[in-house]
CSV table of C-alpha atoms in Angstrom, one decimal:
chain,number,residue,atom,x,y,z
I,1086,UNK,CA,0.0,0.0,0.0
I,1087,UNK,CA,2.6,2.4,0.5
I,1088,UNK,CA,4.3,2.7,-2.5
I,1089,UNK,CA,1.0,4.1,-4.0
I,1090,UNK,CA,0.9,7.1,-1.7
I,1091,UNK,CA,0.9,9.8,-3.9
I,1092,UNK,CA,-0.9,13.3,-3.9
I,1093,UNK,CA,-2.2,15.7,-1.8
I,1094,UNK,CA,-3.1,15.3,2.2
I,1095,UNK,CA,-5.8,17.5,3.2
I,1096,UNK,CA,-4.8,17.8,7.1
I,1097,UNK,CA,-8.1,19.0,8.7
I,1098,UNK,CA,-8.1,22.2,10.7
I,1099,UNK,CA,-10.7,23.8,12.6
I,1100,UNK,CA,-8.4,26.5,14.8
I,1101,UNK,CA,-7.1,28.0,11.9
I,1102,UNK,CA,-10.9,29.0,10.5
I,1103,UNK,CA,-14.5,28.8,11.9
I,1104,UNK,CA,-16.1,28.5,8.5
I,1105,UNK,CA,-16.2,24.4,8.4
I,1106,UNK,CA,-16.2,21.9,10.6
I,1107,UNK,CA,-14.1,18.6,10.2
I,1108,UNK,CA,-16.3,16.5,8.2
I,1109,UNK,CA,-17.6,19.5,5.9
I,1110,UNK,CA,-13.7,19.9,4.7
I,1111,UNK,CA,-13.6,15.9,4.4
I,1112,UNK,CA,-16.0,15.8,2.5
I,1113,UNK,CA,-15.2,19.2,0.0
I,1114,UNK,CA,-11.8,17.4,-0.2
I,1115,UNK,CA,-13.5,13.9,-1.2
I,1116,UNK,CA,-15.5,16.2,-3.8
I,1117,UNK,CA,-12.6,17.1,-5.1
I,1118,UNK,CA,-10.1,14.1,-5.1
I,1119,UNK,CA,-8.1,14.6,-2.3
I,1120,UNK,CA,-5.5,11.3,-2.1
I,1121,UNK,CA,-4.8,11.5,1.5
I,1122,UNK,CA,-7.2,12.6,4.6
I,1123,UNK,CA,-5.5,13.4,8.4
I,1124,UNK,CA,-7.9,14.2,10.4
I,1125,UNK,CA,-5.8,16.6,13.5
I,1126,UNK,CA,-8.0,18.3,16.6
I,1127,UNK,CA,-5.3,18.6,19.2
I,1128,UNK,CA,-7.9,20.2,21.8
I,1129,UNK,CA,-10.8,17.8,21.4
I,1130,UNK,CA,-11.3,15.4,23.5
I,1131,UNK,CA,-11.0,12.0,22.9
I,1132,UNK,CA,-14.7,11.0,23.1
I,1133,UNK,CA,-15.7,13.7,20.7
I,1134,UNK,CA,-12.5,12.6,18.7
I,1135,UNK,CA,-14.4,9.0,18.2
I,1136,UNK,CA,-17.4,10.4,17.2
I,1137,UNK,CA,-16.2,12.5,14.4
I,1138,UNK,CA,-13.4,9.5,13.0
I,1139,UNK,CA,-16.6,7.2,13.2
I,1140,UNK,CA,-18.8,9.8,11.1
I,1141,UNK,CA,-15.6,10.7,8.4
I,1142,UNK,CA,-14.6,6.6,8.1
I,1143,UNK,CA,-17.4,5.5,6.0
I,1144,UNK,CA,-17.3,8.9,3.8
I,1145,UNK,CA,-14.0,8.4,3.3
I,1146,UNK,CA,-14.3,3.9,2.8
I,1147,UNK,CA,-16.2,4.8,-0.3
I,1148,UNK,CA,-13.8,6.7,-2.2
I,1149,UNK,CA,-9.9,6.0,-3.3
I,1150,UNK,CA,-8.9,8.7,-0.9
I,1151,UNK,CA,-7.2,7.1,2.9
I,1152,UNK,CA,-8.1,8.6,6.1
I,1153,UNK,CA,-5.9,9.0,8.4
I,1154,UNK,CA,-6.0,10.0,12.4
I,1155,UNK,CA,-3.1,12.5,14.0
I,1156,UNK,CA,-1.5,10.8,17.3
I,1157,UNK,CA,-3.9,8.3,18.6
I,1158,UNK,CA,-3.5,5.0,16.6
I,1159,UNK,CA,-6.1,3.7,19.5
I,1160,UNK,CA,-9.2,6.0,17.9
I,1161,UNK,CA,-7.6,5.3,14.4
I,1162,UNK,CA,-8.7,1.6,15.0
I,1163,UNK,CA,-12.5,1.9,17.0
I,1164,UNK,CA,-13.5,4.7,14.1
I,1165,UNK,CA,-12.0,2.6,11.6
I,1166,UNK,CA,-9.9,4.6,9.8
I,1167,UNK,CA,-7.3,3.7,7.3
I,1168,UNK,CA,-4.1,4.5,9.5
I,1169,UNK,CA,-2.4,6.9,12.0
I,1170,UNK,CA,0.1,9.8,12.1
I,1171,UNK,CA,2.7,9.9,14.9
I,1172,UNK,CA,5.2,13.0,15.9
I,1173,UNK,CA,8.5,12.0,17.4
I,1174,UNK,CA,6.7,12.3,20.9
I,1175,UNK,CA,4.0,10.1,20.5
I,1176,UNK,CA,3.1,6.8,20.3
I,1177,UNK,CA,6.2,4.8,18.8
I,1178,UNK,CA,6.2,3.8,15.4
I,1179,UNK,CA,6.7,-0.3,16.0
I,1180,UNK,CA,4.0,-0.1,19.2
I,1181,UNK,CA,1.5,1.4,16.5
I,1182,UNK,CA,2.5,-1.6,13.9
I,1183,UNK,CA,1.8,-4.1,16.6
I,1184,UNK,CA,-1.9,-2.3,17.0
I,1185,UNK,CA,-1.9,-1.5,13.3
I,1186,UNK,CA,-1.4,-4.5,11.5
I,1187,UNK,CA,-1.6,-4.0,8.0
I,1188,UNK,CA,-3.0,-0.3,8.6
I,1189,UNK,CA,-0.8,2.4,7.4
I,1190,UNK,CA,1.5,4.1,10.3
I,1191,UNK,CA,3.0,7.3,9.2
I,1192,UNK,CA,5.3,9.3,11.1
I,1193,UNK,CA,7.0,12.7,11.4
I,1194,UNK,CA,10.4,13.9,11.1
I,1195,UNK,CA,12.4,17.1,11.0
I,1196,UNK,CA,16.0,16.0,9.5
I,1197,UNK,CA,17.6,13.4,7.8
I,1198,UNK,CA,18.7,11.7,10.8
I,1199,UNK,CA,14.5,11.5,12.1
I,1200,UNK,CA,13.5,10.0,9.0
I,1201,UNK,CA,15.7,7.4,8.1
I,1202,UNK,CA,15.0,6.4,12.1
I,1203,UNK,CA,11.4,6.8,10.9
I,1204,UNK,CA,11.3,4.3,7.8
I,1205,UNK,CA,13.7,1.6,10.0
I,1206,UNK,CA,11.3,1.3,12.8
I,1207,UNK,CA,8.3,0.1,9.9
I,1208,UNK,CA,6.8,3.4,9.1
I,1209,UNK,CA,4.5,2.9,5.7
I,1210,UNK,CA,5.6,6.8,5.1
I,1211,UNK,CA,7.5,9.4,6.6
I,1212,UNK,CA,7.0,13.2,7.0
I,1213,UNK,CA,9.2,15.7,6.9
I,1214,UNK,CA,8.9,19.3,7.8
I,1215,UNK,CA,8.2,21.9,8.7
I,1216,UNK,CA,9.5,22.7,5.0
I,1217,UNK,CA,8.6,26.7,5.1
I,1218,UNK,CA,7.6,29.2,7.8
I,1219,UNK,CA,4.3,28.1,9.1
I,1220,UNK,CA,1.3,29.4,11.2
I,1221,UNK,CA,-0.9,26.0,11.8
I,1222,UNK,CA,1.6,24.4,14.4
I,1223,UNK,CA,4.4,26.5,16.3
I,1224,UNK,CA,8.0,25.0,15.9
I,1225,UNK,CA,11.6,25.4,18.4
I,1226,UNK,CA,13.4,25.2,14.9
I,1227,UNK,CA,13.9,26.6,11.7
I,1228,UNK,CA,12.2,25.8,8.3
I,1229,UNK,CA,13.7,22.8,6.9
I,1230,UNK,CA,14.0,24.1,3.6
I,1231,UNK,CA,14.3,22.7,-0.1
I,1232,UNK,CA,17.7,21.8,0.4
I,1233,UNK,CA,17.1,19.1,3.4
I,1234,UNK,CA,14.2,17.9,1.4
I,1235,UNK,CA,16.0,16.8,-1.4
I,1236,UNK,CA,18.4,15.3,1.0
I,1237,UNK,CA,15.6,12.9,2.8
I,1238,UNK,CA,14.2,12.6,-0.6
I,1239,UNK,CA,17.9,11.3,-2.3
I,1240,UNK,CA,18.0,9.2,0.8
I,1241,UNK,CA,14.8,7.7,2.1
I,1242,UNK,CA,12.7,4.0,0.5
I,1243,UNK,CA,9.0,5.2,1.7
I,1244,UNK,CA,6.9,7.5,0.1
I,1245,UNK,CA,8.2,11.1,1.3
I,1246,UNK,CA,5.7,13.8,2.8
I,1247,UNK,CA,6.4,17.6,2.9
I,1248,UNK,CA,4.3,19.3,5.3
I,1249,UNK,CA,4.6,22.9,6.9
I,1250,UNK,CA,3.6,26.3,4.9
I,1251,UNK,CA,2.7,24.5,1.3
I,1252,UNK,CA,1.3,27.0,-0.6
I,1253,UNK,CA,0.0,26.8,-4.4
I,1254,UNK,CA,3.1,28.5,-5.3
I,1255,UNK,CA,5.6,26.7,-3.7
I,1256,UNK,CA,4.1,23.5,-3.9
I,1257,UNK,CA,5.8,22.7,-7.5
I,1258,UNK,CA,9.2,23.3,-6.1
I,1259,UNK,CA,8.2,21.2,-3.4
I,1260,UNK,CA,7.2,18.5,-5.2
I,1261,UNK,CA,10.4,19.1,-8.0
I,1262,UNK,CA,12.2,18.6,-4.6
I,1263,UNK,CA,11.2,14.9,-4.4
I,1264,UNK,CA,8.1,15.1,-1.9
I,1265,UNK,CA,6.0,12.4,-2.8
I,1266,UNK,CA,2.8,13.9,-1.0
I,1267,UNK,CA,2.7,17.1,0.0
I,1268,UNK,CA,0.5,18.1,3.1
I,1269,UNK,CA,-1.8,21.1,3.3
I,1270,UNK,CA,-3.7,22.5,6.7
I,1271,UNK,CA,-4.7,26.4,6.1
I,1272,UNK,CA,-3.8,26.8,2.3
I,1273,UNK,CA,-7.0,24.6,2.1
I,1274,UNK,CA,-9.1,24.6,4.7
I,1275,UNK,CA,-8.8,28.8,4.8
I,1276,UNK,CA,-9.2,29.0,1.3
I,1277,UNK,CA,-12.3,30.9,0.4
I,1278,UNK,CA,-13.5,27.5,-1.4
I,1279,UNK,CA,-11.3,24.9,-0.1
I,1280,UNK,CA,-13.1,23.0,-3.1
I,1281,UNK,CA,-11.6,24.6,-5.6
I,1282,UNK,CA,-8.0,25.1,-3.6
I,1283,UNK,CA,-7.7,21.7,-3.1
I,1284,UNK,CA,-8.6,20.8,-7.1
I,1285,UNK,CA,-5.5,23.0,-8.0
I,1286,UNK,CA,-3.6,21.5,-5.7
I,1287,UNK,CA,-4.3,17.8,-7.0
I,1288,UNK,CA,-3.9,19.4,-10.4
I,1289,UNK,CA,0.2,19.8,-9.2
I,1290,UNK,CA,0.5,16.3,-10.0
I,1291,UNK,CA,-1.1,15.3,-13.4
């Protein structure tokens, strides 16, 4: 499964903008042809958590996009969702393969050194970032940079994510870079029609 990954992940955001809730942007991304679907709500709690993976699952089951919960591999599995997402502080990758099984297990890196600790431990795809300056999640470090993603890219077996400030017009040196996937959070879901956003995204890659 993971050497198909490929496209744009829509990371869902409801901070960032008040305009749409997490399952209207799932499903404006479905509409469009979104590849990849993370649904991330770092203050919700984990009941309400639940209830929104178990309503976005079955939107997302029939469609070729994969959904995808951020950090908990535990709601990932009850709301039946295609895989998780882990930082470098959560869950560790080969605990989530063990609870996984056959499920996709991505995880997050920020250098070369993170990422190639990332594919050994199992991970189906790893994510490195944040590539340019980035409002959606506050960072202790610099932007990574085109330069260090060309490096993971040269270097790395598993489908390569960039994620952190992808806009429409950097994405294309982004992906020129050797991102397999790039991730999106506020270039979509702040878009005035994250429809239409996330169609010229997707179109980055035909």
């Amino acid at each position: 499964m993971s050497k198909d990954l490929r496209g744009v992940y829509l990371i869902t955001d409801t901070q960032i903008q008040e305009q749409y809730e997490h399952v209207e942007l799932v499903d404006l991304a479905l509409r469009a042809g979104v590849q990849m679907i993370q649904y991330r709500d770092k203050e919700a709690p984990a009941r309400e958590i639940l209830k929104q993976v178990k309503e976005i699952s079955p939107r997302v089951s029939k469609t070729e996009s994969l959904f995808i919960v951020n950090d908990r591999a535990d709601l990932a599995l009850a709301g039946g969702a295609d895989g998780v997402h882990l930082g470098q502080d959560d869950l560790p990758i080969q605990a989530a393969r063990k609870l996984m099984g056959e499920r996709i297990v991505g995880g997050t890196s920020s250098n070369l050194e993170e990422a190639l600790q990332v594919e050994e431990a199992g991970a189906d795809y790893v994510a490195l970032g944040h590539i340019f300056e980035t409002t959606t999640k506050q960072k202790s470090y610099p932007p990574r940079g085109l330069d260090i993603l060309r490096e993971v890219a040269d270097a790395v077996n598993i489908p390569l994510v960039a994620i952190g400030g992808i806009t429409l017009e950097n994405a294309p040196k982004v992906i020129e870079a050797g991102a397999d996937i790039i991730a999106v959070s506020s270039a979509i879901c702040a878009a005035n029609s994250p429809y239409e956003t996330a169609c010229e995204f997707i179109d980055l890659f035909q």
